Short mmCIF file of C-alpha atoms in Angstrom, two decimals:
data_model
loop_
_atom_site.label_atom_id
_atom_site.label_comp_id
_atom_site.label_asym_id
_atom_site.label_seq_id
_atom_site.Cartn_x
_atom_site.Cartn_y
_atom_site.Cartn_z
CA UNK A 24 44.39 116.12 109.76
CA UNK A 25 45.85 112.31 109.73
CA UNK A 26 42.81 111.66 112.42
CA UNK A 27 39.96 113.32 110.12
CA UNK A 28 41.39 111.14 107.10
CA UNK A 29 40.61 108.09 109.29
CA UNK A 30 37.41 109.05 110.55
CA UNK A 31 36.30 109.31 107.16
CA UNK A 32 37.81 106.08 105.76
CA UNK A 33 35.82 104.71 109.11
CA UNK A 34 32.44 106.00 108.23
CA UNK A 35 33.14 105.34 104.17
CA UNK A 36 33.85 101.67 105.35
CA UNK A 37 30.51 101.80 107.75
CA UNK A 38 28.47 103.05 105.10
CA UNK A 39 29.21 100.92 102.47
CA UNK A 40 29.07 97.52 104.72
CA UNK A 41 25.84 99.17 105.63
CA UNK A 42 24.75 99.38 102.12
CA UNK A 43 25.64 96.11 101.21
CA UNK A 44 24.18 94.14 104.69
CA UNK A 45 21.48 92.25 103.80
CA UNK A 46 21.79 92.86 100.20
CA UNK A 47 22.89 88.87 99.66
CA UNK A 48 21.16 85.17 100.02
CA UNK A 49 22.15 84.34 103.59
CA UNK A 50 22.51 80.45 104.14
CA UNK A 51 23.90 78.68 107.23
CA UNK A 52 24.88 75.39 107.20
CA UNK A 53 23.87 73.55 103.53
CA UNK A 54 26.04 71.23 102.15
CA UNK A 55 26.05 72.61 98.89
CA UNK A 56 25.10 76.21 97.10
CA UNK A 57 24.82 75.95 93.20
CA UNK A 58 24.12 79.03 91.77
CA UNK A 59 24.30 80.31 87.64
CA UNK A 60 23.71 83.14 85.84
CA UNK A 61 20.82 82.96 83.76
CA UNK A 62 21.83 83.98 80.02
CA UNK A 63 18.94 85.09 76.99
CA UNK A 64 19.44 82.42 74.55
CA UNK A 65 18.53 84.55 71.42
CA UNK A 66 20.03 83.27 68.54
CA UNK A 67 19.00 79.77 69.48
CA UNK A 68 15.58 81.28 69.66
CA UNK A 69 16.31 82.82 66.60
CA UNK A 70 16.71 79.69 64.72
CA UNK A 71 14.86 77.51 66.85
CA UNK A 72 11.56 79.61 65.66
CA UNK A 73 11.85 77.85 62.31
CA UNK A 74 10.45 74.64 63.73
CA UNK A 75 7.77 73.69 62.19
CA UNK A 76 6.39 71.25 65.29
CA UNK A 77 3.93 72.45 67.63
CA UNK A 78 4.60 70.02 70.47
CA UNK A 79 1.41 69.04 72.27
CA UNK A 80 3.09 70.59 75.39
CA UNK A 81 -0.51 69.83 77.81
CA UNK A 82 -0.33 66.32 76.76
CA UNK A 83 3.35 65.69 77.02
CA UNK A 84 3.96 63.86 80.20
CA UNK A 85 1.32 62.01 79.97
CA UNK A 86 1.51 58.56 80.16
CA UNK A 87 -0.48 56.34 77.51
CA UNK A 88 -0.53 52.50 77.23
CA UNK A 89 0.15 52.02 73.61
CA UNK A 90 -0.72 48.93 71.95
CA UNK A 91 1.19 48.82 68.58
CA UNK A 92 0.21 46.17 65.61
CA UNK A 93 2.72 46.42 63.02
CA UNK A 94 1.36 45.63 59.66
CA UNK A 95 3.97 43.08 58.23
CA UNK A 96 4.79 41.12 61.64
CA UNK A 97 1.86 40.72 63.13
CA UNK A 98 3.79 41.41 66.65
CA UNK A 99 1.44 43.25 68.87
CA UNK A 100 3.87 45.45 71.41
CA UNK A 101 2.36 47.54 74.44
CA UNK A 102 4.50 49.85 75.96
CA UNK A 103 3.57 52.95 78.32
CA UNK A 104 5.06 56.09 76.57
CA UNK A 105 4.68 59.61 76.94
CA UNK A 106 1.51 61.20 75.00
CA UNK A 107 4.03 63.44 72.58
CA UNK A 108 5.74 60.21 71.00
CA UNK A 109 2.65 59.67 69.23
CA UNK A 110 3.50 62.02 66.25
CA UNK A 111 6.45 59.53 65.50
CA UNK A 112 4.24 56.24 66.34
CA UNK A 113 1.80 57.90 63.90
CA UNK A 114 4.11 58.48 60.93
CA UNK A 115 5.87 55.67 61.00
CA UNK A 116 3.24 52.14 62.18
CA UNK A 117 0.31 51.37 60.55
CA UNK A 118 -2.49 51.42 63.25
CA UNK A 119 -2.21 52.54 67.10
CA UNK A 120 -3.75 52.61 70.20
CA UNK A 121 -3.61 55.15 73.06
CA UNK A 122 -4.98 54.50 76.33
CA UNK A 123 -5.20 56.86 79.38
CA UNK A 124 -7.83 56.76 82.14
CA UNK A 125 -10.00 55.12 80.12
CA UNK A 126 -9.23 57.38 76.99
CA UNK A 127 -9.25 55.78 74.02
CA UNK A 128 -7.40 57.42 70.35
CA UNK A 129 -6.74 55.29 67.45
CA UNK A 130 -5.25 56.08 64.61
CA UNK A 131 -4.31 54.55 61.16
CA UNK A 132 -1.70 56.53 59.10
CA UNK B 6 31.74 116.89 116.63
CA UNK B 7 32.78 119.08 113.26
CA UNK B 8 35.07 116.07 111.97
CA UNK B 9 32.30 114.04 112.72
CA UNK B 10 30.14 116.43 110.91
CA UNK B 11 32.39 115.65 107.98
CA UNK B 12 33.08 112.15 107.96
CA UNK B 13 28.79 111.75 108.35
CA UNK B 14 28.38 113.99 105.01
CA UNK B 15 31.22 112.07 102.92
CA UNK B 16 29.33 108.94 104.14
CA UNK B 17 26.16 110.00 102.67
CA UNK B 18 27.80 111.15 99.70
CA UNK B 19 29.23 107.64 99.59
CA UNK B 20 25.65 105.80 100.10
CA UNK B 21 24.41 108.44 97.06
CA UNK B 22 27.23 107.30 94.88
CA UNK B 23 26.43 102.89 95.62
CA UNK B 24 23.11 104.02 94.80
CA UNK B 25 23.50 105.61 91.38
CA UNK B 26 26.05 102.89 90.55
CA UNK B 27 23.45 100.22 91.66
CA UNK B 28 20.66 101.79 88.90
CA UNK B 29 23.31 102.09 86.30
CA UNK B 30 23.97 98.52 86.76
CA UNK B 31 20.60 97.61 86.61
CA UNK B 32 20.24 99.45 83.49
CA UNK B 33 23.21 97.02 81.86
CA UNK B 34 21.22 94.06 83.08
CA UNK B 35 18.47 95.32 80.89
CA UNK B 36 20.06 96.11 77.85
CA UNK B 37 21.63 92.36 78.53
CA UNK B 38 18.06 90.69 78.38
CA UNK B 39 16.29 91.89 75.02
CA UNK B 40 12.74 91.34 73.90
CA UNK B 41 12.44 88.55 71.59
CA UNK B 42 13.46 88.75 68.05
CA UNK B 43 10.79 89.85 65.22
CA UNK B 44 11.41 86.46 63.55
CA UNK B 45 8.01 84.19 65.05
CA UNK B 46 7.52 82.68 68.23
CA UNK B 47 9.84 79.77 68.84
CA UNK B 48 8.52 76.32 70.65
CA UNK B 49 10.55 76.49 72.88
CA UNK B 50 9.13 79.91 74.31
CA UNK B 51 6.27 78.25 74.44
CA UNK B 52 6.99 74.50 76.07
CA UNK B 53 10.31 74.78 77.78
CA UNK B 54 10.43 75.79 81.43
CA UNK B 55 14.19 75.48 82.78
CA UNK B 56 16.53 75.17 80.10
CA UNK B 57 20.03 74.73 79.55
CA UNK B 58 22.17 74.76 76.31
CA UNK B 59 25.22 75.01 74.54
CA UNK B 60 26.80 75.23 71.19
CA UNK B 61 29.37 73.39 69.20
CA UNK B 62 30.51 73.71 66.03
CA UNK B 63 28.13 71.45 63.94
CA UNK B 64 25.57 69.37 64.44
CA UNK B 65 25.30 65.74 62.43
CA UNK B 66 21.77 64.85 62.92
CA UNK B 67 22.40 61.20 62.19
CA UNK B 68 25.31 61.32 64.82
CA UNK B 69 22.87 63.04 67.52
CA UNK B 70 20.13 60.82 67.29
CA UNK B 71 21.61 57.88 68.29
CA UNK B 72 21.71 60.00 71.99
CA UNK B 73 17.79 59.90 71.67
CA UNK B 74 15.30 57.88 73.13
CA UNK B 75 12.50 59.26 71.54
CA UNK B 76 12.33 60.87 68.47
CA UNK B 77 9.24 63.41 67.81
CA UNK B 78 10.61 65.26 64.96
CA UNK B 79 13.60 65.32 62.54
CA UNK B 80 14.28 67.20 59.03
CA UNK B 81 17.00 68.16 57.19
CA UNK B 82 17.75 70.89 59.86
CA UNK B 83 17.26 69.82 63.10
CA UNK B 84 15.99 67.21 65.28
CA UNK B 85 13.66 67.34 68.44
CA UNK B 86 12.78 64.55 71.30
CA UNK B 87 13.99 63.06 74.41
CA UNK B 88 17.02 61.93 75.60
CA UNK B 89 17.20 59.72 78.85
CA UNK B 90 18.65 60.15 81.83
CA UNK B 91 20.34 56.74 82.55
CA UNK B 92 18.71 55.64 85.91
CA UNK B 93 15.51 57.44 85.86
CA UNK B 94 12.60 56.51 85.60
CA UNK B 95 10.63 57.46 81.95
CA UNK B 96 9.13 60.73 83.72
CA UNK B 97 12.89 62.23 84.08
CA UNK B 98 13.80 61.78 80.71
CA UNK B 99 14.67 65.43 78.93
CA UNK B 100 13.45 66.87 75.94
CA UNK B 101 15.95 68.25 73.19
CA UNK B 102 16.13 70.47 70.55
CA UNK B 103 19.57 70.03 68.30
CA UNK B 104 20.38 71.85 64.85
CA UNK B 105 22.65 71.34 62.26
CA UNK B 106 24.43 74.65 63.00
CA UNK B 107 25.52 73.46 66.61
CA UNK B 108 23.11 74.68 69.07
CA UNK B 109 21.63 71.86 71.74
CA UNK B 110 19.28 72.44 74.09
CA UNK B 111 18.36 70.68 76.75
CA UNK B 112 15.14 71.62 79.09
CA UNK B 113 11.98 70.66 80.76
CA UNK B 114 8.75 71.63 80.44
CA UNK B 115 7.12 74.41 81.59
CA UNK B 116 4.75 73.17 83.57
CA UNK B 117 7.53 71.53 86.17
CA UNK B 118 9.50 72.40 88.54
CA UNK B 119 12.57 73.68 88.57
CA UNK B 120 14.33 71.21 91.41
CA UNK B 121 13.27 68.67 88.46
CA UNK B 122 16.84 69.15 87.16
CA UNK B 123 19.14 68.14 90.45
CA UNK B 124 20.59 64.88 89.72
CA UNK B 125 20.13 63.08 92.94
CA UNK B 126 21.65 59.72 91.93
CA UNK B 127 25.46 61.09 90.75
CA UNK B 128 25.32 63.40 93.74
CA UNK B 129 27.43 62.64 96.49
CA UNK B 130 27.01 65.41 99.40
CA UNK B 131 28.20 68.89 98.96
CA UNK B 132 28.49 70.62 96.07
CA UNK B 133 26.50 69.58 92.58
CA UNK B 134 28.51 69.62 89.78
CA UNK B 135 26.20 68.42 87.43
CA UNK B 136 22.34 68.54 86.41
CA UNK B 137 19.94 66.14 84.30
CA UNK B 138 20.09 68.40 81.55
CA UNK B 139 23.62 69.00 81.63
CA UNK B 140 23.70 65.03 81.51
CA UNK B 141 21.26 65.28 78.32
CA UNK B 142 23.56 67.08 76.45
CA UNK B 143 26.66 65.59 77.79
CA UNK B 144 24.96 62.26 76.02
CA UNK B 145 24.95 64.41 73.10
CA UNK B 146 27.54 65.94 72.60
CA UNK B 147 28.96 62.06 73.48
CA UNK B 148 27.02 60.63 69.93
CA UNK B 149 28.53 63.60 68.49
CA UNK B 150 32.19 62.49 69.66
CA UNK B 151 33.05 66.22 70.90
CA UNK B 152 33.21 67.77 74.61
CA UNK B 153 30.58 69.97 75.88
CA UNK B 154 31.96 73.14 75.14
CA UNK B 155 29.50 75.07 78.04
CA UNK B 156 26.61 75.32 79.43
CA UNK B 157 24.17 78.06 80.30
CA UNK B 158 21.36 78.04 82.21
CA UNK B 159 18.36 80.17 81.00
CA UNK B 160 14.22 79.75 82.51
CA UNK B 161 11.66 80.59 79.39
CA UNK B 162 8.70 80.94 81.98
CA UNK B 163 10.62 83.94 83.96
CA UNK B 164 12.33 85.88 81.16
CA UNK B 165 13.39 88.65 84.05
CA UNK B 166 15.22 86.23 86.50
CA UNK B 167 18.81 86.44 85.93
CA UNK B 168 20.17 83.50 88.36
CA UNK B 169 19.33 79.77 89.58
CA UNK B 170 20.71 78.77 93.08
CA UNK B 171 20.25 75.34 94.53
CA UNK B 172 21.17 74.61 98.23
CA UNK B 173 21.02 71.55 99.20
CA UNK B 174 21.62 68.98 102.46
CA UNK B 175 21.71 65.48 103.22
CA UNK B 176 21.19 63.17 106.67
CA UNK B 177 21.79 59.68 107.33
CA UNK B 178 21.09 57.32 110.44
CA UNK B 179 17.89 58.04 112.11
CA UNK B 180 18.72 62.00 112.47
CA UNK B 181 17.84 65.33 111.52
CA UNK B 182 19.99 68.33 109.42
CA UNK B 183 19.14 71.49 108.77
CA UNK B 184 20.34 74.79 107.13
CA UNK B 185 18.73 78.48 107.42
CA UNK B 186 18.54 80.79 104.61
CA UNK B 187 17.51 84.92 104.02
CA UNK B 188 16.37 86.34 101.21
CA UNK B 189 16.52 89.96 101.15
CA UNK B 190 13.81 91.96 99.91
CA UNK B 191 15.42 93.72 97.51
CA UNK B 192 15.21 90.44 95.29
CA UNK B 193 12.60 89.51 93.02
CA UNK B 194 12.55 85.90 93.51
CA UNK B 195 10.52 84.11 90.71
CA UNK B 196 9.88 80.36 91.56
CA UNK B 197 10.81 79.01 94.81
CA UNK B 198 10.87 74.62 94.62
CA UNK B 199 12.14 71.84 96.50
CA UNK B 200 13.05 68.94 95.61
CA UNK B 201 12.55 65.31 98.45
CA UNK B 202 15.45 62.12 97.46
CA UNK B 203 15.22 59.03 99.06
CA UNK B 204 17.97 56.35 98.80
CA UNK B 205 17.03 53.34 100.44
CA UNK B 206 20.29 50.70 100.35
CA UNK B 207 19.53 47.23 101.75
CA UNK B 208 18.90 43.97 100.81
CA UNK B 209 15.85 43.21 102.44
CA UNK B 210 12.72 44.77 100.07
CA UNK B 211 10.37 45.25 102.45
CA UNK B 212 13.09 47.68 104.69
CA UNK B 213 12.84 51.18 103.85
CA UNK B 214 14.19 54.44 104.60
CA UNK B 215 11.76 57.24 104.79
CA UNK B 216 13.02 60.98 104.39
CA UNK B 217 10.86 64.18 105.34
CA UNK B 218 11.54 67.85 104.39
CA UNK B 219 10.05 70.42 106.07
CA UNK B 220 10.18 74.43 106.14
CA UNK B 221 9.76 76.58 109.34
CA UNK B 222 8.30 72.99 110.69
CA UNK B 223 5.52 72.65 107.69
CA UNK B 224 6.17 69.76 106.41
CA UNK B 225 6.46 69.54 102.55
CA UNK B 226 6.52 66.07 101.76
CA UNK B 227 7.92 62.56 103.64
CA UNK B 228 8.19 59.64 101.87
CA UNK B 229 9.71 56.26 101.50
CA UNK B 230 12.52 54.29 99.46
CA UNK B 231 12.63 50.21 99.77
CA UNK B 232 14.98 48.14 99.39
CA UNK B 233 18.04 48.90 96.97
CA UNK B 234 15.96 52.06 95.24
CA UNK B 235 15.39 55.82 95.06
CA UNK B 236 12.24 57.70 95.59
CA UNK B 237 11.91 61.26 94.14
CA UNK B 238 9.56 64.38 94.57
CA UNK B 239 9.27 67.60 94.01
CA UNK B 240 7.37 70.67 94.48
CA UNK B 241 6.80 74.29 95.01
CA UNK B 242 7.39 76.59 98.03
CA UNK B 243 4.80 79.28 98.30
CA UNK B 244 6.14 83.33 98.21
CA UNK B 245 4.30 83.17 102.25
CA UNK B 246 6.83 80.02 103.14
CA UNK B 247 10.06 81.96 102.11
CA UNK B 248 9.37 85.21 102.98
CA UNK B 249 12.34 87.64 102.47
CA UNK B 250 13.81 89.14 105.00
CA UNK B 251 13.93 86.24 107.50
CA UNK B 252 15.85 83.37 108.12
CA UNK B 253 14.00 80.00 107.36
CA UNK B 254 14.76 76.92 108.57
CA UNK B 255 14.59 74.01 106.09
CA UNK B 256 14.81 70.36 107.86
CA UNK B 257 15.81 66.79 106.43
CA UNK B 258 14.93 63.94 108.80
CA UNK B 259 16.24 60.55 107.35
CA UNK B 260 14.38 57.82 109.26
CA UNK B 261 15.74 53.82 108.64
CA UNK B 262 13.92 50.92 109.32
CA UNK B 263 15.91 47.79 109.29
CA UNK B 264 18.52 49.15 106.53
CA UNK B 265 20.54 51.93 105.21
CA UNK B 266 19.54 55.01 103.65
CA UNK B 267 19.80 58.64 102.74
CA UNK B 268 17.69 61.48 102.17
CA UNK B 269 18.83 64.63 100.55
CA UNK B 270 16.49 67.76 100.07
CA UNK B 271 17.09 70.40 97.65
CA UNK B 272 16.20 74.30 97.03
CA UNK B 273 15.65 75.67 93.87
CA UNK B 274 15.82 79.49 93.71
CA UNK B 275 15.24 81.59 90.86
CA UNK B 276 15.63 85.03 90.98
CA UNK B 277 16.73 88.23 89.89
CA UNK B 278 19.31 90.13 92.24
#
């Protein structure tokens, strides 16, 4: 009876390491594993769908040249900035100059 | 052979019962991940790849933006540019989304990669214990004067995956390291990247250290570091070069010439398992 009680805590045992073999990212040697659960953020999608902004997500890490004449200091300033801080340039400078590959966009707000 | 009759039919009966616990579990993850909310589309749904966010208990706009580099857009409610990531180049810095009711988000876009996010210059060998968008809202939540209550890590372009996992290895000296890693098949693995770090620490500028990664011996990318600087790339892994159910080999080969220097590589898994 005792011996029957075994063999089926034995086989139990096989079958579950069975079942779970395999069933886990393996990795030998690394120096470091990161892992996190990923978690739905709802409610910040809930709020965050009142933004008004449509950002111009194709143009965003692109990199413009952007020449920058301020209207009262006659200070010229170039800097390279990515394509999406345009919005701000444009509502707050007077006249403004993008340059990419030979792209040209000027604007006066 | 009758006991072992037995113990073979309580065995299967155990392999039934793991299976009917695995669906049920399944199930929960689904009812954990609902559709999106009948209230519009948000941006970030539509620009933000990798994400990660957190939520204290109010937001003073004037207080956060003094974290920003850039600002693209601010009202009475919230407040949306980029924050940088101090010793990165412009390209690194991290876009961010704050509200006057406390939530801050920190991501990149969606058309980069995931590795994008390991912070190569605070890490220090083993285990990461921080990310460039953890560091954007740390610098928040800094201008705010409060501690970074948590963070949690979500991918808008994958709205199935339900984990990240980065493994990652370093080399100095003029050697090689490597580390093998199996995916079963029962995972769905969304977006496999890498991600290449240089650190190139002499004197001289024109010494360099060059670092290659390379998968099952393909290589992905080698590149070089002068002088006292760090080089950075990233990329993806294609579903054929990680194929589940075998062990891969990934391989970091730092190379110095006339100097010191590291190279680290980096795997970005995301997945649901």
């Amino acid at each position: 009876m005792i011996s029957r009680k075994l063999l089926c805590v034995v086989m139990l045992f096989l079958a579950f390491g069975a079942f779970g073999y395999g069933t886990k990212i393996t990795i030998d040697n690394a120096s470091g594993i990161w892992e996190k659960p990923f978690v739905y953020p709802m409610e910040v999608l809930s709020i965050a769908s009142r933004v008004e902004t449509r950002i111009l997500a194709e143009y965003a890490t692109t990199l413009f040249e952007v020449s920058i004449v301020y209207p009262n200091q006659l200070i010229e300033q170039t800097s390279t900035v990515p394509a999406r801080i345009m919005v701000e340039y444009a509502s707050s400078i007077a006249t403004f100059d993008l340059v990419n590959d030979g792209l040209v966009a000027s604007g006066y707000d | 052979m009758r006991r072992l009759l037995s113990g073979l039919v309580i065995a299967l009966f155990g392999i039934l019962a793991v299976s009917l616990l695995s669906a049920a579990q399944q199930g929960v993850i689904s009812l954990a991940n609902p559709s999106i909310p009948a209230v519009g589309s948000s941006f970030l749904e539509e620009e933000a790849g990798i994400t990660c966010y957190t939520k204290v208990y109010a937001v003073d706009l004037i207080e956060a933006e003094r974290a920003f580099k850039n600002v693209e857009k601010k009202t009475s409610e919230y407040i949306v540019g980029s924050v940088r990531v101090p010793g990165y180049a412009e390209s690194h810095d991290v876009h961010v989304y704050a509200d006057r009711t406390g939530w801050i988000v920190a991501y990149y876009l969606a058309k980069e990669p995931a590795s994008k996010i390991i912070d190569w210059l605070d890490y220090s060998g083993g285990m990461i214990t921080s990310t460039k968008l953890e560091d954007a809202l740390v610098k928040v939540t800094n201008a705010l004067s409060v501690e970074l209550p948590y963070v949690i890590y979500y991918d808008f372009r994958y709205p199935a995956a339900t984990k990240i996992m980065i493994i990652t290895d370093e080399e100095t000296g003029n050697e090689a390291e490597t580390f093998r890693m199996r995916i079963p098949s029962d995972y769905t693995v969304h977006s496999r990247t890498w991600s290449l770090a240089v650190h190139a620490n002499t004197k001289w500028s024109d010494s360099y250290t060059q670092g290659t990664v390379k998968i099952d011996g393909t290589e992905l990318r080698s590149g070089r570091a002068y002088g006292k600087s760090w080089s950075i790339w990233n990329g993806s892994i294609t579903p054929t070069q990680l194929s589940p159910d075998t062990y891969h080999t990934v391989l970091v080969r730092n190379n110095e010439n006339h100097g010191k220097g590291t190279s680290y590589v980096g795997i970005v898994l995301i997945y649901r398992g």
